[in-house]
Coordinates of C-alpha atoms in Angstrom, one line a residue:
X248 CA 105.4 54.9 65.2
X249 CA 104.5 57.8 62.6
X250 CA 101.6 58.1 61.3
X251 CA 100.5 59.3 58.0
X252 CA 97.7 62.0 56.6
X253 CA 97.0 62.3 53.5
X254 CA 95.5 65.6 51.1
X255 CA 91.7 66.4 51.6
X256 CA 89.3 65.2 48.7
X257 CA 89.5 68.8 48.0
X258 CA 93.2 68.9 46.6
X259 CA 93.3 66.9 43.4
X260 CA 96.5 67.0 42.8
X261 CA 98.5 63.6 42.7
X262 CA 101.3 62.5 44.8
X263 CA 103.0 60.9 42.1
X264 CA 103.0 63.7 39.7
X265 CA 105.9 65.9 41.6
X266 CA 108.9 64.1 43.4
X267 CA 109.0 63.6 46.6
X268 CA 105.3 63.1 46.7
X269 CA 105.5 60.0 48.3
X270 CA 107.2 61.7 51.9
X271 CA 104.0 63.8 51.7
X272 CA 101.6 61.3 54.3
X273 CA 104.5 60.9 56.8
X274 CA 105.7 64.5 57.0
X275 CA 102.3 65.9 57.3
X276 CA 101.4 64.0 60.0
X277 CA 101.6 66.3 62.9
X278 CA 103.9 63.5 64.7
X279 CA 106.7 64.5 62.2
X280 CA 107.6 68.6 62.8
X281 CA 107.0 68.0 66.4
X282 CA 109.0 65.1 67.4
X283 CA 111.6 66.8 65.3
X284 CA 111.8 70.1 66.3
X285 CA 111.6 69.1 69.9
X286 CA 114.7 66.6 69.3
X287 CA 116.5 69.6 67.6
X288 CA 116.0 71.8 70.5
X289 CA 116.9 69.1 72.6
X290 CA 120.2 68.6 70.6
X291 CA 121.3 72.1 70.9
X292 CA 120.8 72.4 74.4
X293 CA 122.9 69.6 75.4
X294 CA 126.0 70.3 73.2
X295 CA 125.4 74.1 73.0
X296 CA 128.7 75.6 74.7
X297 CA 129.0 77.8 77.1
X298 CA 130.7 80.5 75.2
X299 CA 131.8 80.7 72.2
X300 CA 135.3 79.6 71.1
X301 CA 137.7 82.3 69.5
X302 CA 140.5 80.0 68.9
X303 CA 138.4 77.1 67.2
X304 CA 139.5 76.2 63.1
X305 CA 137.5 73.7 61.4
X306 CA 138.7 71.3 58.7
X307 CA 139.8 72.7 55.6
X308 CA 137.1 71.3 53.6
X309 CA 134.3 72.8 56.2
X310 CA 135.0 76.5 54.5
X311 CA 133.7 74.5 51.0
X312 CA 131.1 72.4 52.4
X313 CA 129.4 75.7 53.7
X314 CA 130.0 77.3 50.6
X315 CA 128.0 74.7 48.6
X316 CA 125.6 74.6 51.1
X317 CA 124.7 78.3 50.9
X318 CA 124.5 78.3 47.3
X319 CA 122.2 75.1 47.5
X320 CA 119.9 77.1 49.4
X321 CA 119.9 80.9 47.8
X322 CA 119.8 78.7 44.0
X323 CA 116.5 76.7 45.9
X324 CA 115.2 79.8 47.5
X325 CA 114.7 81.7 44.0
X326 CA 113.3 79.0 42.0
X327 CA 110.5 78.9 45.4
X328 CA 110.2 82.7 44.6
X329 CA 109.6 83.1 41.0
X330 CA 107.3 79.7 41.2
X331 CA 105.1 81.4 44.0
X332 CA 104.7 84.6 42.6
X333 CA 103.9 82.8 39.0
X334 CA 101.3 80.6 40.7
X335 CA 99.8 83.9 42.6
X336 CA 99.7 86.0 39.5
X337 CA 98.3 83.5 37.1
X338 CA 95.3 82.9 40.2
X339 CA 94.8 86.6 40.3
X340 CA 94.1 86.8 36.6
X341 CA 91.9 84.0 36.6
X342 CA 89.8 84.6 39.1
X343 CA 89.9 88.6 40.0
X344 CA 91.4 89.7 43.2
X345 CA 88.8 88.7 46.1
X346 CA 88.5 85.2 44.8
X347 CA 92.3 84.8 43.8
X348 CA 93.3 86.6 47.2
X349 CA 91.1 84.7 49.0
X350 CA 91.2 81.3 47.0
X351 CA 87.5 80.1 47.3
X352 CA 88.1 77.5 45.3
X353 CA 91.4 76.1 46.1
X354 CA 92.7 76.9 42.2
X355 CA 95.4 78.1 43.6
X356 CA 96.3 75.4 45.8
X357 CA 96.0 72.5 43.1
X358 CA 98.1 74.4 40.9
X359 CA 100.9 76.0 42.4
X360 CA 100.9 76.3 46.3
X361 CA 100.3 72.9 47.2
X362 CA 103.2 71.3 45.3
X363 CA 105.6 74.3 46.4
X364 CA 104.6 74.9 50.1
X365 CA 105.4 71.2 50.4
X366 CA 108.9 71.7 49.5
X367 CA 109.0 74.7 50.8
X368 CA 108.1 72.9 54.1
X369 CA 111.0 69.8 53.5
X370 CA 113.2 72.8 53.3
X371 CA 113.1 73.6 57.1
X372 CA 114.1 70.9 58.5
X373 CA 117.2 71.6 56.1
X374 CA 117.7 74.2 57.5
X375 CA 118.6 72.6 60.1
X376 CA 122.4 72.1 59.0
X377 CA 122.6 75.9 59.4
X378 CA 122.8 75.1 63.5
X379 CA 124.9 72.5 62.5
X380 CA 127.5 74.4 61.2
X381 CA 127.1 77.1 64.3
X382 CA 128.2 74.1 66.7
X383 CA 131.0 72.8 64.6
X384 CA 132.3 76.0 64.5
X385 CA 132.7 76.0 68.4
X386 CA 130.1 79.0 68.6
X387 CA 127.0 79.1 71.0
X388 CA 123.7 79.1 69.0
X389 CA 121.4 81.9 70.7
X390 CA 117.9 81.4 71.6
X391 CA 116.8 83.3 67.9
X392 CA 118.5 81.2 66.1
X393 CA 116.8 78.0 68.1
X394 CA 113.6 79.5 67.7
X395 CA 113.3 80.8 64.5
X396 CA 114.6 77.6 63.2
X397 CA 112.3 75.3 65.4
X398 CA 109.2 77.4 64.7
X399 CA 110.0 77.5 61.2
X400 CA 109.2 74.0 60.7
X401 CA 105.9 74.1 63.1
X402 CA 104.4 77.1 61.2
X403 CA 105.2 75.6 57.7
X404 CA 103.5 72.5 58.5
X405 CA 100.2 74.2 60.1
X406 CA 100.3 76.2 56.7
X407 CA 99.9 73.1 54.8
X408 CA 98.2 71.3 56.7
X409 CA 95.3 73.6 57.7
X410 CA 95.6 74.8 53.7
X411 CA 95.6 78.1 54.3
X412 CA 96.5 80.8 51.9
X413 CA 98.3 83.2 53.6
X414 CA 101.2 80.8 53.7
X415 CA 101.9 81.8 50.2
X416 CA 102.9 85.4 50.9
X417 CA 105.2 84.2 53.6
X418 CA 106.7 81.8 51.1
X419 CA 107.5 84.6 48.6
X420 CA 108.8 87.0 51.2
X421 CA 110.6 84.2 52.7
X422 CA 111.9 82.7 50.0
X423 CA 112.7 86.3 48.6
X424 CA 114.7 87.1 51.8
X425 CA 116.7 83.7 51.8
X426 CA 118.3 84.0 48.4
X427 CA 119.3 87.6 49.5
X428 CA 120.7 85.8 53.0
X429 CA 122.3 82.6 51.6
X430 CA 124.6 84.7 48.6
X431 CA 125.2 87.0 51.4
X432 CA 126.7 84.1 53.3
X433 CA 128.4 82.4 50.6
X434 CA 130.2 85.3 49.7
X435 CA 131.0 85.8 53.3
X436 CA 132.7 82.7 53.5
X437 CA 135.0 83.1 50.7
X438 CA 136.6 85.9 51.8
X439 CA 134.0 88.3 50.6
X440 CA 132.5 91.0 52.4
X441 CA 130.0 92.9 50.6
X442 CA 127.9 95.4 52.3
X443 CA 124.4 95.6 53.1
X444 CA 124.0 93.4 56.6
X445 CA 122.1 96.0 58.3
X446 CA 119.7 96.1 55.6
X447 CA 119.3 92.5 55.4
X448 CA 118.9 92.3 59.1
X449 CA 115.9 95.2 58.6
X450 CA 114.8 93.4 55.7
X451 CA 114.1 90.4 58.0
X452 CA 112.3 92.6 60.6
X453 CA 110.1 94.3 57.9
X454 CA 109.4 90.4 56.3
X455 CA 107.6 89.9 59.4
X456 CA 105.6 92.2 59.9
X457 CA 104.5 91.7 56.2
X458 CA 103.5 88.3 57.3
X459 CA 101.8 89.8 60.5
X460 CA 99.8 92.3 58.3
X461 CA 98.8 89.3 56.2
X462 CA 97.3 87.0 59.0
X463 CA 95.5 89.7 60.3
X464 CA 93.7 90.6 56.9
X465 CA 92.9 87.3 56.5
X466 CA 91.6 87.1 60.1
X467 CA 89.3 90.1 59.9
X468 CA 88.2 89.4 55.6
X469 CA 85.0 88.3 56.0
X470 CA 84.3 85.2 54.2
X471 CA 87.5 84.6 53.6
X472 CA 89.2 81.8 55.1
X473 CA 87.6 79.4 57.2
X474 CA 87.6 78.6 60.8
X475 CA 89.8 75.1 59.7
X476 CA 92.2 77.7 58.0
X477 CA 92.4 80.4 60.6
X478 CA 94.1 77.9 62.9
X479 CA 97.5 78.2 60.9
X480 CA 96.5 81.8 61.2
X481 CA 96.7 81.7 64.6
X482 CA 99.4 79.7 65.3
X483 CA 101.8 81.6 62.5
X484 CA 100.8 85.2 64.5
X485 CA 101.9 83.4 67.8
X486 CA 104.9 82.1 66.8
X487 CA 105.7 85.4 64.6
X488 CA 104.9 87.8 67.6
X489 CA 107.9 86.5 69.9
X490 CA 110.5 86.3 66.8
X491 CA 110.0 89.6 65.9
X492 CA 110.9 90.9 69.3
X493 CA 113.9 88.5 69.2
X494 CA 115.1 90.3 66.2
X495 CA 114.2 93.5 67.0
X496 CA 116.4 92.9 70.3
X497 CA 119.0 91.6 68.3
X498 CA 119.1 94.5 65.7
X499 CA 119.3 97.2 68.4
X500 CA 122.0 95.6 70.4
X501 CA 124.1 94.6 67.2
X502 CA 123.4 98.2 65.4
X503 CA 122.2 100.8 67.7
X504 CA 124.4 100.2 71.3
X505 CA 127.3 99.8 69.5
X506 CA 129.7 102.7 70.3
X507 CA 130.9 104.9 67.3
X508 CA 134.4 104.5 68.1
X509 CA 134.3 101.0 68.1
X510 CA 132.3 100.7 65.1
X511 CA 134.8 102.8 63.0
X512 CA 137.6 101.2 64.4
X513 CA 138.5 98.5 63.0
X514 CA 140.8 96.5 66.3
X515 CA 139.0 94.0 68.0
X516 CA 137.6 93.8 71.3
X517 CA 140.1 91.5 72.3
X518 CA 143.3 93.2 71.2
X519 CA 141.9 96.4 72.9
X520 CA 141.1 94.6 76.5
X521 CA 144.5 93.3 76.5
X522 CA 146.3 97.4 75.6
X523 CA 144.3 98.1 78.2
X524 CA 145.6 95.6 80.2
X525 CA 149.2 96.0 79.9
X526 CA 148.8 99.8 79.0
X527 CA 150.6 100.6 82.3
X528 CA 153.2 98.2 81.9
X529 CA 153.5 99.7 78.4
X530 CA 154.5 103.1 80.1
X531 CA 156.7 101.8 83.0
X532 CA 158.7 100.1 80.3
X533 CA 159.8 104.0 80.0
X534 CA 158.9 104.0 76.1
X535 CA 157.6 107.4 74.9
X536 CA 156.3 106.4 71.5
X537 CA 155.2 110.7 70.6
X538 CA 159.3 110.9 70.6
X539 CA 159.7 107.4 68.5
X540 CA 157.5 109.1 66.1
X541 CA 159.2 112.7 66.3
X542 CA 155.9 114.2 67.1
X543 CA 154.1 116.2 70.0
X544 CA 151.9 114.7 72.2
X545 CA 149.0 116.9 71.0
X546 CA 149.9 115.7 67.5
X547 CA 146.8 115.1 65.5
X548 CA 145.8 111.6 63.8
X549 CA 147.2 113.0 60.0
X550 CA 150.2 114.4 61.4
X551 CA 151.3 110.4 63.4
X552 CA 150.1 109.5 60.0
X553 CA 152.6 111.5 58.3
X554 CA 155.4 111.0 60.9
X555 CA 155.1 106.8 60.7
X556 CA 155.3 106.8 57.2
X557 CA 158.3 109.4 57.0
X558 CA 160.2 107.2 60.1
X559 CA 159.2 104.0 58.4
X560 CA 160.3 104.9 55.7
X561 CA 163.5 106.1 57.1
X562 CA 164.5 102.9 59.4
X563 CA 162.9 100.2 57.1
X564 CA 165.0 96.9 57.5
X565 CA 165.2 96.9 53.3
X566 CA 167.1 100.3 53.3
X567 CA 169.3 99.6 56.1
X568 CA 170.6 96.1 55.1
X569 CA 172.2 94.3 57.9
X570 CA 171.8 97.0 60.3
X571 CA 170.4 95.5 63.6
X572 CA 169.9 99.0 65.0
X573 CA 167.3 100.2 61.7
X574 CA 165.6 96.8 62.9
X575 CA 164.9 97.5 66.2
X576 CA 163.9 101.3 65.8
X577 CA 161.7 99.8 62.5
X578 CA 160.0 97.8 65.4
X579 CA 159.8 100.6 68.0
X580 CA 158.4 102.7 65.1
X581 CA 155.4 99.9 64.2
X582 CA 154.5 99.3 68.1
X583 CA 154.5 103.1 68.2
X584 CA 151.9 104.0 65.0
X585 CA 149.7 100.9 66.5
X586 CA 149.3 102.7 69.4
X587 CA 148.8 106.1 68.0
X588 CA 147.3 105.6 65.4
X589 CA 144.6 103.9 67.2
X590 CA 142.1 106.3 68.7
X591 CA 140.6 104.3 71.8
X592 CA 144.7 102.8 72.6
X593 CA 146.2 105.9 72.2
X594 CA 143.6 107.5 75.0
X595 CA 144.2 105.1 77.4
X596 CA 147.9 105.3 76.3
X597 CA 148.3 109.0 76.9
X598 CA 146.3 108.5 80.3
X599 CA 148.5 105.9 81.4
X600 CA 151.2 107.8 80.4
X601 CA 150.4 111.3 82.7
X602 CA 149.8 108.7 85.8
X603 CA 152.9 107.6 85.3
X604 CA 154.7 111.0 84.7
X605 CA 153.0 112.1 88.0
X606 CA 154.2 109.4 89.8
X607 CA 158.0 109.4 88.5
X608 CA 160.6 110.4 90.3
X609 CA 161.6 110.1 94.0
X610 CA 160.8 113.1 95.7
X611 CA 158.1 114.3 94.0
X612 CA 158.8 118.1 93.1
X613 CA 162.9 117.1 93.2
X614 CA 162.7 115.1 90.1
X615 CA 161.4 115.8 86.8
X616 CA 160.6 113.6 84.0
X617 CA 161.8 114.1 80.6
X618 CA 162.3 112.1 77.3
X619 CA 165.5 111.8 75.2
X620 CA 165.5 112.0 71.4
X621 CA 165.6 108.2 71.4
X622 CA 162.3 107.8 73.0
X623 CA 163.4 106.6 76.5
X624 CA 162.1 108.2 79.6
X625 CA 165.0 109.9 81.4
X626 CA 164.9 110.9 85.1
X627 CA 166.8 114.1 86.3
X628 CA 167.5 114.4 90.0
X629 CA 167.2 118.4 90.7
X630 CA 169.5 119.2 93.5
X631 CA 168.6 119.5 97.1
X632 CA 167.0 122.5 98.4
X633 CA 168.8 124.4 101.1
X634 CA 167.2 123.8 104.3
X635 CA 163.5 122.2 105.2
X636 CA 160.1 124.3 104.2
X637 CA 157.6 123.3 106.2
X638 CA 154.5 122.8 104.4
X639 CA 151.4 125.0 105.8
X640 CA 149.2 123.2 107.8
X641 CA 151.8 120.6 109.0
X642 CA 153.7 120.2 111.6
X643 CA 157.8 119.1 112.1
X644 CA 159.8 118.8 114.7
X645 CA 163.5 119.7 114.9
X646 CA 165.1 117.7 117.6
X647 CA 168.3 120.2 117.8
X648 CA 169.4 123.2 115.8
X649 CA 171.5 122.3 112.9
X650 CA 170.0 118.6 112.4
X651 CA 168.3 117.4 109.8
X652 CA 163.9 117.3 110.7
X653 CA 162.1 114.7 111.2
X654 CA 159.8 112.8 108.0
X655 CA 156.6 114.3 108.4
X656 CA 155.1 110.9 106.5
X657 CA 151.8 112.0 105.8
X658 CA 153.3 115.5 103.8
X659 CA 155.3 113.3 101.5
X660 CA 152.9 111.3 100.6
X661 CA 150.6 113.4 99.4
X662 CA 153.7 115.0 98.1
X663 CA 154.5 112.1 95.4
X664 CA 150.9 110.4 95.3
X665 CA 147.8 113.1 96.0
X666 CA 148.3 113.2 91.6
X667 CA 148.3 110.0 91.1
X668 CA 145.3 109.3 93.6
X669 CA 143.0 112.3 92.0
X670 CA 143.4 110.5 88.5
X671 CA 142.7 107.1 89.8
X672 CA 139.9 108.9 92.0
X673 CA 138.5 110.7 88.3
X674 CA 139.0 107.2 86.6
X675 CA 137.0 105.8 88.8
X676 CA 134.5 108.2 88.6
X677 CA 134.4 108.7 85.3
X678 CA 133.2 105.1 84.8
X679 CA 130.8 105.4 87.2
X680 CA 129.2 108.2 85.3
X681 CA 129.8 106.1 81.9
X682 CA 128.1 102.9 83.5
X683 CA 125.1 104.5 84.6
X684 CA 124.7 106.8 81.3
X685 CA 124.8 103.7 79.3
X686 CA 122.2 101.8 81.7
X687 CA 120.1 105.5 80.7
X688 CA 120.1 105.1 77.3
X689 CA 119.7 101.6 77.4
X690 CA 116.7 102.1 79.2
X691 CA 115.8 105.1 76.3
X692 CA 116.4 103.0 73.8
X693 CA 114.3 100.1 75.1
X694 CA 111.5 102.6 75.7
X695 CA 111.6 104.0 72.1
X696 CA 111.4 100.6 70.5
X697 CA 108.5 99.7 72.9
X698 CA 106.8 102.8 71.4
X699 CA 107.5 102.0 67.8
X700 CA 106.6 98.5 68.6
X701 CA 102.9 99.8 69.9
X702 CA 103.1 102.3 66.8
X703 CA 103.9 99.6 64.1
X704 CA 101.3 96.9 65.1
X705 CA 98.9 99.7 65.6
X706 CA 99.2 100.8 62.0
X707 CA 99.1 97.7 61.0
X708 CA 96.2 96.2 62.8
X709 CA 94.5 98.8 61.0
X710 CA 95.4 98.6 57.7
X711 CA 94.0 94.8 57.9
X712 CA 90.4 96.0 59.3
X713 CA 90.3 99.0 57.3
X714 CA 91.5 96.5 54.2
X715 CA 89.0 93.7 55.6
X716 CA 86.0 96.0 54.8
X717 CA 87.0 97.0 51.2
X718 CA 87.7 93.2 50.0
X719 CA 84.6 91.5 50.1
X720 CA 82.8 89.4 47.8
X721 CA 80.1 90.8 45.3
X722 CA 76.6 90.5 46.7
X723 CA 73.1 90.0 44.1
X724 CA 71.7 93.2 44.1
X725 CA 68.3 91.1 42.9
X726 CA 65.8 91.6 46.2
X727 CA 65.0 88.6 48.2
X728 CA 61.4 87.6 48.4
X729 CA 60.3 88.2 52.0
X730 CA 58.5 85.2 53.6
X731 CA 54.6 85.6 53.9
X732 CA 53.7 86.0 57.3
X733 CA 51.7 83.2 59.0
X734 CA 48.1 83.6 59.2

């Protein structure tokens, strides 16, 4: 059974002058944020999949009910801005900065704070849905999103419980950041991608360590808050610490590790595993797509460019009505510029491509490879050579004059496959090097953000202490009386 608390004979503020005043006694009650937030946790880690789902397409309606759903929530988010900062400004020209800061006398709180941290607060558990929608979408919700939501709630409710007054800075950096995240998203939805996600993603980071600065001024103010309101202090730093890493993690592996060629390339991940997959067959099909284009293989990325749209051009099915031929070469020309023109397919392509002109041919230097105008590989037998050569180094045996030697097996092979077996050899190798440079620089750039991590809360720490000792509150310069000594 729930229980209920209600406001301190401090806050005279009514329940039933705002709505939803009446929920105030049961979701205050510490009962409430942590019999949800364990449930929620609970819920996501028994239907939380594996892996996320590629091929999963929600309900038509779903793309709307999102979109409503984000607006609801930026639209909320501003008017929780522009009423905090109103409430905070008013306070501050009332009662001067150490005493509005600081609130002594809980103006602030029976005006403005306590009314909007309370919704504020409601709004959490809202938030909610924003899982919600993860899971229907057949995507696995990651441990920052589980926190950050969970803890959300917790920290919300110490804030109004414990009435402390840093809680309204992280309501208008919060709410601030919100609007900005929640148009973001709704425009997302639609169709829409406007730019700027890196910066919201810093923008989050740098929210909390405004919040973190906060606690810690109000930790080290003197006379500031109370030991009742430093709880909520202590419990927002503790639960702000291990989010910040979370996104800090998040921002370097979604921003920094990413490699520049697949960041400026816009194929995905799983079109490129599967070239790379059939990229061999690709070339034993005997296709030469540098000849379906007309160009060199050393041709650069303009000059394909140039040579697709002149052949497309050219063969397109629109000019060449009824002709099954201009079809088929219009198709050899598209599977040929979307391999080409790709940077990271037409490397593997062209590697693929020399393994295989290594390896053509029986007989190794007796055959050469070559390509027709039409873009099909074309072997041509060279004719036998007069007579066995011996290779140095190895020995053949004749069993009579006149007769054809014996197969010296071991020559031959290394004859037709010592090419194709140094490539594969320097493939190999190659990503070797590649794996253990990346493990380097994953290891650099986990080092670096240690340091700026150490760096940051440095700074900051002392900005609050050095901050701490310049806000304090007036002292009577009238001199005490000093107590008469006892006889």
């Amino acid at each position: 059974m729930l229980g209920t608390h209600f406001p301190p004979p401090a806050i005279t503020t009514s329940l039933d002058s705002f709505a939803l005043g009446w929920l105030y006694p049961y979701a205050m009650h510490w009962k409430a944020p942590v019999t949800l937030a364990t449930l929620f946790l609970l819920f996501v880690a028994r239907v939380n999949p594996e892996k996320s789902a590629a091929d999963a397409k929600p309900a038509a309606w779903f793309k709307w009910a999102v979109v409503a759903h984000n607006v609801v929530l930026a639209a909320f988010s501003a008017w929780m801005h522009v009423a905090m900062v109103g409430g905070l400004v008013a306070n501050l020209r009332a009662h001067g900065w150490y005493s509005g800061i600081c609130d002594l006398k809980l103006t602030m709180w029976n005006d403005t704070l306590f009314r909007v941290s309370f919704y504020f607060y409601l709004s959490k558990y809202y938030e909610f849905v924003d899982t919600l929608i993860i899971l229907y979408k057949g995507r696995r919700v990651s441990v920052l999103q589980a926190y950050h939501h969970a803890g959300a709630v917790l920290t919300m409710w110490a804030g109004c419980y414990y009435m402390a007054v840093p809680i309204a800075f992280f309501v208008i950096a919060n709410s601030a950041i919100h609007a900005w995240m929640y148009v973001f998203y709704a425009l997302t939805t639609c169709g829409i991608r406007p730019p700027g996600k890196r910066l919201l993603t810093s923008s989050q980071i740098f929210q909390f360590l405004f919040g973190i600065s906060c606690c810690l001024f109000y930790t080290f103010c003197p006379g500031c808050q109370t030991d009742h309101q430093k709880i909520a202090i202590y419990i927002n730093l503790a639960y702000l610490f291990p989010l910040l890493g979370l996104f800090v993690s998040f921002f370097a592996k979604t921003y920094l590790r990413r490699p520049a060629a697949a960041a400026a390339d816009p194929a995905s991940k799983k079109d490129l595993a599967a070239f790379h997959s059939s990229g061999a067959q690709r070339v034993a099909q005997r296709v030469n797509h540098y000849a379906v284009l007309g160009v060199a293989p050393g041709a650069t990325a303009s000059e394909i460019k140039s040579a697709f749209y002149r052949c497309s051009m050219q063969w397109h099915p629109d000019r060449n009505p009824g002709a099954d031929d201009a079809h088929r070469q219009f198709l050899k020309i598209s599977e040929a510029y979307s391999v080409l023109g790709n940077e990271q397919k037409r490397h593997a392509y062209d590697r693929a491509l020399r393994i295989r002109t290594a390896s053509s041919g029986y007989g190794g230097a007796r055959h050469s490879t070559a390509f027709s105008s039409s873009g099909e590989y074309s072997s041509v037998r060279r004719p036998p050579s007069t007579g066995y050569q011996r290779p140095e180094g190895t020995y053949a045996r004749y069993t009579s004059p006149g007769q054809r030697p014996r197969s010296n097996f071991a020559e031959w092979e290394r004859q037709h496959y010592w090419a194709t077996k140094e490539r594969a050899e320097g493939i190999r190798r190659d990503a070797q090097r590649s794996r253990a440079t990346s493990r380097y620089t994953d290891l650099q750039i986990s080092v670096v953000q240690f340091w700026e991590l150490v760096v940051v809360f440095g700074v900051v720490f002392g900005a609050a202490w050095s901050l701490s000792g310049l806000v304090r509150p007036e002292r009577s310069r009238t001199p005490q009386p000093r107590s008469s000594a006892p006889p």
